[in-house]
Short mmCIF file of C-alpha atoms in Angstrom, two decimals:
data_model
loop_
_atom_site.label_atom_id
_atom_site.label_comp_id
_atom_site.label_asym_id
_atom_site.label_seq_id
_atom_site.Cartn_x
_atom_site.Cartn_y
_atom_site.Cartn_z
CA MET A 1 -34.41 7.32 -21.47
CA ALA A 2 -31.24 5.27 -20.97
CA LEU A 3 -29.63 8.39 -19.55
CA LEU A 4 -32.47 8.91 -17.10
CA SER A 5 -32.34 5.35 -15.76
CA HIS A 6 -28.56 5.54 -15.55
CA LEU A 7 -28.90 8.78 -13.60
CA LEU A 8 -31.45 7.30 -11.20
CA ASN A 9 -29.28 4.25 -10.73
CA THR A 10 -26.22 6.34 -9.90
CA LEU A 11 -28.21 8.53 -7.52
CA LEU A 12 -29.38 5.39 -5.72
CA GLN A 13 -25.78 4.12 -5.53
CA THR A 14 -24.59 7.43 -4.12
CA LEU A 15 -27.42 7.38 -1.60
CA LEU A 16 -26.41 3.88 -0.48
CA ASP A 17 -22.87 5.17 -0.15
CA LEU A 18 -24.03 8.11 1.99
CA ILE A 19 -26.42 6.23 4.30
CA PRO A 20 -23.85 4.52 6.57
CA ILE A 21 -21.99 7.82 7.02
CA ILE A 22 -25.15 9.71 7.90
CA ALA A 23 -26.35 6.91 10.19
CA ILE A 24 -23.10 6.85 12.15
CA ILE A 25 -22.90 10.62 12.54
CA PHE A 26 -26.54 11.24 13.44
CA GLY A 27 -26.55 8.10 15.60
CA PHE A 28 -23.67 9.35 17.71
CA GLN A 29 -25.09 12.88 17.82
CA ILE A 30 -28.41 11.69 19.16
CA ILE A 31 -27.52 8.65 21.28
CA VAL A 32 -24.06 9.42 22.67
CA LEU A 33 -23.82 13.18 22.57
CA ARG A 34 -27.59 13.63 23.22
CA GLN A 35 -27.53 16.74 21.22
CA LYS A 36 -29.91 18.30 18.77
CA ILE A 37 -28.41 18.90 15.38
CA ALA A 38 -28.02 22.61 14.84
CA ASN A 39 -29.27 24.01 11.56
CA LEU A 40 -30.81 20.68 10.63
CA LYS A 41 -32.75 22.09 7.70
CA ASN A 42 -29.67 23.62 6.13
CA ILE A 43 -27.64 20.47 6.65
CA LEU A 44 -30.27 18.24 5.09
CA LEU A 45 -30.46 20.55 2.10
CA GLY A 46 -26.68 20.49 1.83
CA LEU A 47 -26.68 16.69 1.94
CA LEU A 48 -29.25 16.67 -0.85
CA TYR A 49 -26.90 18.89 -2.89
CA VAL A 50 -24.03 16.50 -2.19
CA LEU A 51 -26.16 13.54 -3.28
CA ILE A 52 -27.47 15.09 -6.49
CA GLY A 53 -24.17 16.80 -7.26
CA LEU A 54 -22.12 13.64 -6.90
CA GLY A 55 -24.67 11.63 -8.91
CA PHE A 56 -24.63 14.13 -11.81
CA PHE A 57 -20.87 14.39 -11.65
CA LEU A 58 -20.35 10.61 -11.88
CA VAL A 59 -22.89 10.10 -14.67
CA GLY A 60 -21.42 13.01 -16.63
CA LEU A 61 -17.91 11.62 -16.28
CA GLU A 62 -19.05 8.21 -17.49
CA LYS A 63 -20.93 9.72 -20.44
CA ALA A 64 -18.39 12.27 -21.59
CA LEU A 65 -14.89 12.11 -20.23
CA PHE A 66 -14.16 8.49 -19.50
CA PRO A 67 -15.09 6.98 -22.89
CA LEU A 68 -13.21 9.65 -24.82
CA GLY A 69 -10.21 9.65 -22.48
CA LYS A 70 -9.98 5.87 -22.59
CA ILE A 71 -10.18 5.74 -26.41
CA MET A 72 -7.48 8.40 -26.58
CA ALA A 73 -5.24 6.54 -24.16
CA THR A 74 -5.49 3.39 -26.29
CA GLN A 75 -4.92 5.30 -29.54
CA LEU A 76 -1.91 7.22 -28.24
CA THR A 77 -0.24 4.05 -26.98
CA ASP A 78 -1.04 2.11 -30.17
CA PRO A 79 2.19 1.27 -32.08
CA ALA A 80 0.36 2.21 -35.31
CA PHE A 81 0.15 5.81 -34.04
CA ILE A 82 3.58 5.94 -32.40
CA TYR A 83 5.34 4.74 -35.52
CA SER A 84 3.04 6.51 -38.00
CA GLY A 85 5.97 8.55 -39.41
CA PHE A 86 8.15 5.46 -39.75
CA GLU A 87 8.32 3.12 -42.72
CA SER A 88 7.97 0.06 -40.53
CA ILE A 89 7.60 -0.68 -36.84
CA PRO A 90 11.15 -1.08 -35.48
CA LEU A 91 12.07 -4.25 -33.61
CA THR A 92 13.43 -2.55 -30.51
CA LEU A 93 11.57 0.42 -29.14
CA HIS A 94 13.26 3.60 -28.08
CA TRP A 95 11.87 5.53 -25.11
CA ALA A 96 11.92 8.82 -27.05
CA ASP A 97 9.36 7.45 -29.54
CA TYR A 98 6.72 7.72 -26.83
CA VAL A 99 7.10 11.46 -26.25
CA TRP A 100 3.40 12.16 -26.97
CA VAL A 101 2.46 9.57 -24.37
CA TYR A 102 4.54 11.33 -21.70
CA LEU A 103 3.02 14.67 -22.64
CA PHE A 104 -0.51 13.28 -22.61
CA ALA A 105 0.16 11.62 -19.25
CA ALA A 106 1.33 14.91 -17.76
CA ALA A 107 -1.54 16.91 -19.28
CA ILE A 108 -4.25 14.47 -18.23
CA GLY A 109 -2.74 14.09 -14.75
CA PHE A 110 -2.67 17.86 -14.26
CA SER A 111 -6.15 18.57 -15.62
CA THR A 112 -7.98 15.74 -13.85
CA THR A 113 -6.38 16.74 -10.54
CA ILE A 114 -7.62 20.32 -10.93
CA ALA A 115 -11.17 18.92 -11.27
CA GLU A 116 -10.88 16.48 -8.34
CA PRO A 117 -13.68 17.36 -5.86
CA SER A 118 -11.96 15.99 -2.76
CA LEU A 119 -8.87 18.08 -3.48
CA ILE A 120 -11.05 21.18 -3.84
CA ALA A 121 -12.52 20.34 -0.41
CA VAL A 122 -9.11 19.96 1.25
CA ALA A 123 -7.83 23.14 -0.42
CA ILE A 124 -10.82 25.18 0.83
CA LYS A 125 -10.26 23.85 4.35
CA ALA A 126 -6.49 24.45 4.27
CA ASN A 127 -7.05 27.98 3.03
CA SER A 128 -9.44 28.89 5.85
CA VAL A 129 -7.38 27.15 8.56
CA SER A 130 -4.14 28.83 7.49
CA ALA A 131 -5.94 32.21 7.42
CA GLY A 132 -5.17 32.55 3.72
CA ALA A 133 -1.44 31.70 3.93
CA ILE A 134 -2.10 28.66 1.74
CA GLY A 135 -3.92 29.65 -1.41
CA VAL A 136 -6.73 27.40 -2.71
CA TRP A 137 -5.25 27.59 -6.21
CA GLY A 138 -1.66 27.45 -5.01
CA LEU A 139 -2.29 24.12 -3.31
CA ARG A 140 -4.37 22.71 -6.16
CA ILE A 141 -1.76 23.64 -8.76
CA ALA A 142 1.09 22.29 -6.60
CA VAL A 143 -0.73 18.96 -6.26
CA ALA A 144 -1.63 18.92 -9.97
CA ILE A 145 2.01 19.48 -10.97
CA GLY A 146 2.96 16.61 -8.69
CA VAL A 147 0.43 14.27 -10.27
CA ALA A 148 1.48 15.40 -13.77
CA ALA A 149 5.17 14.74 -13.06
CA GLY A 150 4.40 11.47 -11.32
CA ILE A 151 2.21 9.99 -14.04
CA SER A 152 4.52 11.17 -16.80
CA LEU A 153 7.48 9.52 -15.07
CA GLY A 154 5.31 6.48 -14.46
CA THR A 155 4.61 6.05 -18.19
CA PHE A 156 8.34 6.49 -18.89
CA ARG A 157 8.98 3.68 -16.41
CA ILE A 158 6.49 1.38 -18.16
CA VAL A 159 8.08 2.10 -21.56
CA THR A 160 11.64 1.52 -20.35
CA GLY A 161 10.68 -1.35 -18.05
CA THR A 162 12.82 -0.14 -15.14
CA PRO A 163 11.77 -1.56 -11.75
CA LEU A 164 9.03 0.37 -9.93
CA HIS A 165 10.62 0.15 -6.50
CA TYR A 166 13.74 2.14 -7.52
CA TYR A 167 11.56 5.16 -8.31
CA ILE A 168 9.38 4.74 -5.25
CA ILE A 169 12.32 4.34 -2.87
CA VAL A 170 14.14 7.38 -4.31
CA GLY A 171 10.85 9.31 -4.09
CA TYR A 172 10.40 8.45 -0.43
CA ILE A 173 14.00 9.40 0.35
CA ILE A 174 13.27 12.82 -1.18
CA VAL A 175 10.08 13.02 0.92
CA ILE A 176 12.04 12.23 4.11
CA ILE A 177 14.70 14.86 3.34
CA GLN A 178 12.04 17.48 2.57
CA THR A 179 10.16 16.56 5.74
CA MET A 180 13.25 17.52 7.75
CA ARG A 181 13.66 20.86 5.99
CA ALA A 182 10.17 22.08 5.00
CA PRO A 183 8.09 24.40 7.22
CA LYS A 184 6.41 22.28 9.96
CA MET A 185 2.89 23.44 9.18
CA ILE A 186 2.84 22.11 5.62
CA ILE A 187 3.89 18.52 6.38
CA PRO A 188 0.53 16.97 7.38
CA LEU A 189 -1.23 18.75 4.50
CA ALA A 190 1.41 17.54 2.05
CA TYR A 191 0.99 13.96 3.27
CA ASP A 192 -2.79 14.24 2.95
CA SER A 193 -2.49 15.49 -0.64
CA GLY A 194 -0.99 12.15 -1.61
CA GLY A 195 -4.15 10.29 -0.59
CA VAL A 196 -6.57 12.84 -1.98
CA THR A 197 -5.39 12.75 -5.58
CA THR A 198 -6.22 9.13 -6.26
CA SER A 199 -9.94 9.63 -6.45
CA THR A 200 -12.99 9.84 -8.71
CA VAL A 201 -11.68 11.63 -11.79
CA THR A 202 -8.00 10.73 -11.97
CA VAL A 203 -7.96 6.98 -11.33
CA PRO A 204 -10.13 5.71 -14.23
CA LEU A 205 -8.29 7.75 -16.87
CA VAL A 206 -4.85 7.01 -15.50
CA ALA A 207 -5.67 3.32 -15.19
CA ALA A 208 -6.75 3.31 -18.85
CA LEU A 209 -3.45 4.88 -19.85
CA GLY A 210 -1.44 2.36 -17.82
CA LEU A 211 -3.47 -0.51 -19.24
CA GLY A 212 -3.04 0.73 -22.82
CA LEU A 213 0.72 1.06 -22.40
CA ALA A 214 1.22 -2.19 -20.52
CA SER A 215 -0.70 -4.16 -23.15
CA THR A 216 1.08 -2.66 -26.20
CA VAL A 217 4.67 -2.34 -24.97
CA PRO A 218 6.21 -5.80 -25.34
CA GLY A 219 7.25 -7.54 -22.13
CA ARG A 220 5.03 -5.53 -19.72
CA SER A 221 2.51 -7.10 -17.39
CA VAL A 222 -0.93 -5.52 -17.24
CA ILE A 223 -1.35 -6.36 -13.54
CA ILE A 224 2.01 -5.10 -12.31
CA ASP A 225 2.34 -1.99 -14.48
CA GLY A 226 -1.28 -0.81 -14.30
CA PHE A 227 -1.25 -0.11 -10.58
CA GLY A 228 2.23 1.39 -10.65
CA LEU A 229 0.89 4.67 -12.04
CA ILE A 230 -1.39 5.21 -9.05
CA ALA A 231 1.58 4.77 -6.71
CA PHE A 232 3.40 7.53 -8.63
CA ALA A 233 0.32 9.77 -8.50
CA SER A 234 0.18 9.60 -4.72
CA LEU A 235 3.91 10.00 -4.11
CA PHE A 236 4.79 13.07 -6.17
CA PRO A 237 2.20 15.53 -4.78
CA MET A 238 3.88 15.19 -1.37
CA ILE A 239 7.13 16.39 -2.95
CA THR A 240 5.56 19.29 -4.87
CA VAL A 241 3.39 20.49 -1.97
CA MET A 242 6.37 20.59 0.39
CA GLY A 243 8.35 22.19 -2.44
CA TYR A 244 5.63 24.84 -2.82
CA ALA A 245 5.89 25.69 0.88
CA GLN A 246 9.69 25.74 0.78
CA LEU A 247 9.60 28.04 -2.22
CA SER A 248 7.17 30.50 -0.62
CA GLU A 249 9.20 30.47 2.61
CA TRP A 250 12.40 31.14 0.69
CA ARG A 251 10.79 33.97 -1.27
CA SER A 252 9.36 35.69 1.79
CA LYS A 253 12.74 35.34 3.54
CA ARG A 254 14.47 36.95 0.59
CA SER A 255 12.07 39.85 0.41
CA MET A 256 12.49 40.35 4.18
CA GLU A 257 16.26 40.47 3.74
CA LYS A 258 15.88 42.99 0.93
CA LEU A 259 13.66 45.11 3.15
CA GLU A 260 16.21 44.99 5.99
CA LYS A 261 18.99 46.01 3.62
CA GLN A 262 16.99 48.97 2.40
CA GLU A 263 16.28 50.03 5.96
CA ASN A 264 19.95 49.76 6.88
CA ASN A 265 20.90 51.98 3.99
CA MET B 1 -33.87 36.70 -6.19
CA ALA B 2 -31.24 38.49 -8.29
CA ARG B 3 -28.64 37.70 -5.65
CA LEU B 4 -29.55 34.04 -5.62
CA PHE B 5 -29.30 33.95 -9.38
CA SER B 6 -25.89 35.61 -9.50
CA ASN B 7 -24.76 33.26 -6.73
CA ILE B 8 -25.77 30.23 -8.76
CA LEU B 9 -24.14 31.66 -11.86
CA LYS B 10 -20.89 32.23 -10.00
CA THR B 11 -20.81 28.68 -8.64
CA LEU B 12 -21.45 27.31 -12.12
CA MET B 13 -18.70 29.49 -13.61
CA ASP B 14 -16.31 28.21 -10.95
CA SER B 15 -16.97 24.64 -11.92
CA VAL B 16 -16.61 25.46 -15.62
CA ARG B 17 -13.20 26.89 -14.76
CA ASP B 18 -12.29 23.74 -12.79
CA LEU B 19 -13.17 21.54 -15.76
CA LEU B 20 -11.72 23.71 -18.51
CA PRO B 21 -8.22 22.13 -18.33
CA ILE B 22 -9.63 18.64 -19.03
CA ILE B 23 -11.70 19.91 -21.94
CA ILE B 24 -8.68 21.68 -23.44
CA VAL B 25 -6.39 18.66 -23.01
CA ILE B 26 -8.85 16.20 -24.52
CA GLY B 27 -9.77 18.56 -27.36
CA PHE B 28 -6.12 19.29 -28.17
CA PHE B 29 -4.99 15.67 -28.26
CA GLN B 30 -8.07 14.43 -30.10
CA LEU B 31 -8.22 17.12 -32.80
CA ILE B 32 -4.59 18.14 -33.27
CA ILE B 33 -2.42 15.18 -32.31
CA LEU B 34 -4.64 12.22 -33.18
CA ARG B 35 -6.52 14.20 -35.86
CA GLN B 36 -9.81 12.49 -35.15
CA PRO B 37 -13.30 13.96 -34.90
CA ILE B 38 -15.03 13.95 -31.50
CA PRO B 39 -17.35 10.92 -31.51
CA ASN B 40 -20.92 11.12 -30.08
CA LEU B 41 -20.72 14.86 -29.73
CA ASN B 42 -24.25 15.09 -28.32
CA SER B 43 -23.70 12.62 -25.58
CA ILE B 44 -20.40 14.29 -24.68
CA LEU B 45 -22.00 17.72 -24.45
CA ILE B 46 -24.77 16.41 -22.18
CA GLY B 47 -22.20 14.60 -20.07
CA THR B 48 -20.05 17.70 -19.71
CA LEU B 49 -23.09 19.75 -18.69
CA LEU B 50 -23.93 17.15 -16.03
CA VAL B 51 -20.35 17.24 -14.72
CA VAL B 52 -20.42 21.05 -14.46
CA VAL B 53 -23.77 21.16 -12.63
CA GLY B 54 -22.81 18.19 -10.45
CA LEU B 55 -19.51 19.70 -9.34
CA ALA B 56 -21.18 23.03 -8.55
CA LEU B 57 -23.87 21.32 -6.44
CA PHE B 58 -21.33 19.15 -4.66
CA ILE B 59 -19.12 22.09 -3.67
CA LYS B 60 -22.20 23.94 -2.40
CA GLY B 61 -23.34 20.91 -0.39
CA LEU B 62 -19.84 20.40 0.94
CA GLN B 63 -19.86 23.82 2.54
CA MET B 64 -23.46 23.58 3.72
CA ALA B 65 -23.39 20.05 5.12
CA LEU B 66 -20.18 18.00 5.10
CA PHE B 67 -17.88 20.61 6.67
CA PRO B 68 -20.34 21.73 9.40
CA ILE B 69 -21.23 18.11 10.27
CA GLY B 70 -17.57 17.15 10.71
CA GLU B 71 -16.76 20.25 12.72
CA ASN B 72 -19.84 20.16 14.95
CA ILE B 73 -19.29 16.59 15.97
CA ALA B 74 -15.63 17.36 16.75
CA TYR B 75 -16.66 20.30 18.99
CA ALA B 76 -19.38 18.24 20.65
CA PHE B 77 -16.96 15.43 21.53
CA ALA B 78 -14.39 17.93 22.80
CA ARG B 79 -17.05 19.49 25.07
CA LYS B 80 -18.27 16.13 26.31
CA GLY B 81 -14.67 15.23 27.10
CA SER B 82 -15.13 11.48 26.72
CA VAL B 83 -12.07 10.13 24.94
CA VAL B 84 -13.43 6.57 24.87
CA TRP B 85 -16.59 7.58 22.99
CA LEU B 86 -14.57 9.75 20.63
CA LEU B 87 -12.32 6.80 19.79
CA ILE B 88 -15.31 4.49 19.29
CA PHE B 89 -16.79 7.10 16.98
CA ALA B 90 -13.51 7.48 15.07
CA PHE B 91 -13.29 3.74 14.49
CA ALA B 92 -16.97 3.46 13.53
CA LEU B 93 -16.68 6.32 11.05
CA GLY B 94 -13.64 4.81 9.34
CA PHE B 95 -15.06 1.28 9.31
CA GLY B 96 -18.60 2.29 8.32
CA THR B 97 -17.63 4.56 5.44
CA THR B 98 -15.30 1.97 3.98
CA ILE B 99 -17.20 -1.31 4.28
CA ALA B 100 -19.97 -0.12 1.92
CA GLU B 101 -17.66 1.69 -0.50
CA PRO B 102 -18.61 0.53 -4.06
CA ALA B 103 -15.02 0.89 -5.32
CA LEU B 104 -13.84 -1.42 -2.53
CA ILE B 105 -16.53 -3.99 -3.31
CA ALA B 106 -15.37 -3.98 -6.96
CA VAL B 107 -11.69 -4.27 -6.06
CA SER B 108 -12.20 -7.13 -3.61
CA ALA B 109 -14.30 -9.11 -6.11
CA GLU B 110 -11.52 -8.59 -8.66
CA ALA B 111 -8.92 -9.67 -6.09
CA ALA B 112 -10.84 -12.88 -5.37
CA LYS B 113 -10.80 -13.70 -9.09
CA VAL B 114 -7.04 -13.10 -9.28
CA ALA B 115 -6.46 -15.28 -6.21
CA ALA B 116 -8.64 -18.06 -7.63
CA SER B 117 -6.93 -18.04 -11.03
CA ALA B 118 -3.53 -18.16 -9.31
CA GLN B 119 -4.89 -21.20 -7.40
CA LEU B 120 -4.30 -19.65 -4.02
CA ILE B 121 -7.90 -20.44 -3.09
CA PRO B 122 -10.22 -23.10 -4.63
CA ASP B 123 -12.02 -21.62 -7.63
CA ILE B 124 -15.59 -22.02 -6.37
CA ALA B 125 -18.10 -19.23 -5.75
CA SER B 126 -18.37 -19.69 -1.98
CA GLU B 127 -14.58 -19.59 -1.51
CA ARG B 128 -14.28 -16.49 -3.70
CA ASN B 129 -17.07 -14.73 -1.85
CA SER B 130 -15.60 -15.42 1.57
CA TYR B 131 -12.16 -14.28 0.32
CA ALA B 132 -13.66 -11.01 -1.02
CA LEU B 133 -15.62 -10.42 2.17
CA GLY B 134 -12.52 -11.07 4.27
CA LEU B 135 -10.62 -8.53 2.22
CA ARG B 136 -13.38 -5.93 2.59
CA ILE B 137 -13.50 -6.38 6.35
CA THR B 138 -9.69 -6.16 6.49
CA VAL B 139 -9.61 -2.88 4.59
CA ALA B 140 -12.53 -1.39 6.56
CA PHE B 141 -10.92 -2.44 9.86
CA SER B 142 -7.62 -0.85 8.82
CA VAL B 143 -9.30 2.44 7.90
CA GLY B 144 -11.19 2.45 11.23
CA LEU B 145 -7.90 1.84 13.01
CA ALA B 146 -6.24 4.61 10.99
CA ILE B 147 -8.85 7.21 12.01
CA LEU B 148 -8.63 5.99 15.62
CA ILE B 149 -4.82 6.29 15.68
CA GLY B 150 -5.10 9.63 13.88
CA VAL B 151 -7.48 10.97 16.54
CA ILE B 152 -5.16 9.78 19.36
CA ARG B 153 -2.35 11.54 17.54
CA ILE B 154 -4.34 14.80 17.41
CA ILE B 155 -5.14 14.56 21.14
CA LYS B 156 -1.53 13.81 22.09
CA GLY B 157 0.02 16.15 19.51
CA TRP B 158 2.41 13.53 18.08
CA PRO B 159 4.23 14.61 14.93
CA LEU B 160 2.66 12.93 11.90
CA GLN B 161 5.86 12.22 10.01
CA TYR B 162 7.12 9.53 12.42
CA LEU B 163 3.88 7.55 12.04
CA ILE B 164 3.80 7.90 8.26
CA ILE B 165 7.48 7.26 7.57
CA GLY B 166 7.45 4.32 10.00
CA GLY B 167 4.37 2.99 8.23
CA TYR B 168 5.95 3.24 4.80
CA ILE B 169 9.07 1.44 5.99
CA CYS B 170 6.71 -1.27 7.20
CA VAL B 171 5.06 -1.34 3.72
CA VAL B 172 8.47 -1.70 2.01
CA ILE B 173 9.54 -4.56 4.30
CA MET B 174 6.21 -6.37 3.88
CA THR B 175 6.36 -5.99 0.09
CA VAL B 176 9.41 -8.28 0.14
CA PHE B 177 7.61 -11.05 2.05
CA ALA B 178 3.99 -10.76 0.86
CA PRO B 179 2.72 -13.05 -1.95
CA LYS B 180 3.19 -11.32 -5.33
CA GLU B 181 -0.49 -11.52 -6.30
CA ILE B 182 -1.66 -9.45 -3.34
CA ILE B 183 0.84 -6.56 -3.68
CA GLY B 184 -0.97 -4.76 -6.50
CA ILE B 185 -4.28 -5.04 -4.69
CA ALA B 186 -2.70 -3.85 -1.44
CA TYR B 187 -1.27 -0.73 -3.06
CA ASP B 188 -4.57 -0.02 -4.81
CA SER B 189 -6.63 -0.43 -1.65
CA GLY B 190 -4.90 2.60 -0.14
CA GLY B 191 -6.35 4.82 -2.84
CA VAL B 192 -9.79 3.21 -2.85
CA THR B 193 -10.62 4.14 0.71
CA THR B 194 -10.49 7.91 0.41
CA SER B 195 -13.79 8.67 -1.32
CA THR B 196 -15.20 12.04 -2.26
CA VAL B 197 -17.62 12.10 0.68
CA THR B 198 -15.20 10.77 3.29
CA VAL B 199 -12.36 13.20 2.56
CA PRO B 200 -14.20 16.47 3.40
CA LEU B 201 -15.89 14.91 6.41
CA VAL B 202 -12.72 13.45 7.90
CA THR B 203 -10.73 16.61 7.16
CA ALA B 204 -13.34 18.75 8.93
CA LEU B 205 -13.33 16.33 11.88
CA GLY B 206 -9.54 16.51 12.26
CA VAL B 207 -9.36 20.27 11.92
CA GLY B 208 -12.34 20.69 14.29
CA LEU B 209 -10.70 18.50 16.94
CA ALA B 210 -7.35 20.23 16.65
CA SER B 211 -8.93 23.67 16.99
CA SER B 212 -10.99 22.74 20.05
CA ILE B 213 -8.19 21.08 22.02
CA ARG B 214 -5.96 23.56 23.80
CA GLY B 215 -2.35 23.58 22.65
CA ARG B 216 -3.08 22.01 19.28
CA ASN B 217 -2.57 23.83 16.01
CA PRO B 218 -5.24 23.03 13.36
CA MET B 219 -2.67 23.25 10.56
CA ILE B 220 -0.04 20.98 12.17
CA ASP B 221 -2.32 18.62 14.09
CA GLY B 222 -5.60 18.82 12.17
CA PHE B 223 -4.51 17.36 8.86
CA GLY B 224 -3.10 13.88 8.44
CA LEU B 225 -6.12 11.60 8.89
CA ILE B 226 -6.35 11.00 5.13
CA ALA B 227 -2.65 10.15 4.94
CA LEU B 228 -3.07 7.55 7.68
CA ALA B 229 -6.23 6.14 6.09
CA SER B 230 -4.40 5.58 2.80
CA LEU B 231 -1.44 3.93 4.52
CA THR B 232 -2.91 1.30 6.89
CA PRO B 233 -4.90 -0.64 4.22
CA MET B 234 -1.64 -1.44 2.39
CA ILE B 235 -0.14 -2.98 5.54
CA PHE B 236 -3.25 -4.90 6.51
CA VAL B 237 -4.07 -6.21 3.02
CA MET B 238 -0.53 -7.57 2.67
CA ALA B 239 -0.86 -9.16 6.10
CA TYR B 240 -4.19 -10.67 4.97
CA GLY B 241 -2.43 -12.08 1.90
CA MET B 242 0.32 -13.59 4.04
CA VAL B 243 -2.20 -15.22 6.40
CA VAL B 244 -4.73 -16.49 3.84
CA HIS B 245 -2.48 -17.63 1.00
#
């Protein structure tokens, strides 16, 4: 019963979220463009799918993944777990003691990004626009690796207490250098991937991890270090997506050169 | 009937595959590293089932509704040829999708509490509410502006990187001068604005515009609206902090 009312509540929320979008689009279609909406029946059905789908998705996440993921994040960052093999909790912490935290950060960053619906949407679009040159899975995995590396490095930063802006500035310098060298067609997509990753699935779990770490590692501030992880999660996908394009360009160049050599012989 | 059924089955299998990594990661860490049983197994199974069905439905609806809507309106504006109306639409879409965003409402209420406890504003309900509303309008305005600039960029064919890199330099400079309490909220607000419904719609709009304007390449010119929409809120929220505090 509680589930049902929760579900109805979320559906209503999602509907409220959708209404302004629908109103603006249909309003402009009818008043400014004076145009009938083609395939109206299909589109309304599709919108119904979006509404129900998103509602189910959110309720399911709140029932299953978020509680468990949040408990795990707190347990993994708990000094009682980290120093479980030790005789006593040492006075000064060593970054290597937190190795399970870094691994968990990378794993959860990767897996939540793979399930991120807005990234799936962008990947489908990029695949059809590039006529298949950019694979749906290639892009999703490239972004997921970026988020994994970013969040893992972000937890390392919280543990060691090094300033956030050093990492971010170095990251952006790498982005600028890659922008000058990467194939032109990947750049806007790579920049978009940064904004797409920080969405429904990733943010709550990552925030729980940041919060758990910041509240158990001595000398960290919950406010400053919690949001730092999100900044990492939107920076690193840009690097890995451009890297993915550079790698595929380099590989196709090399196989072309091989082919030319064979022909010359 | 059989085709419909196999179609549904395939979509469901796809979403199982999309969610499998999370299930493996959580199962591995819970059972092997933390050595704990899975609590509330029933509720977790029901939740997982809901997530699978929900994701499958959403992806279906995305292709049936959100993509075609975004593309059709882009084509219609390109045919009509009225740049002014297109820009009004771009702003309205960005502003309208953001102002009602539940995540933004939550973040701005939280921000008002932080500001009140840091004594930047008087700690009374009316002051907090007007601070939160101001923040919401600021973020929504900045997203509207981002989509508007992004659409001008698509029409003109400007390279995206100059806008984005210039914007981030602006963010770095403002971080030095903005009040400390607002910085975290500013950085967060960039991520809040790109919701699951907005992303496919805006992406389809950009790609649709770039493919219907001669001389534009949908790959190079069509993407980039999301990147702009996650950048401008940071700048404007910090500016809001500098003005209000």
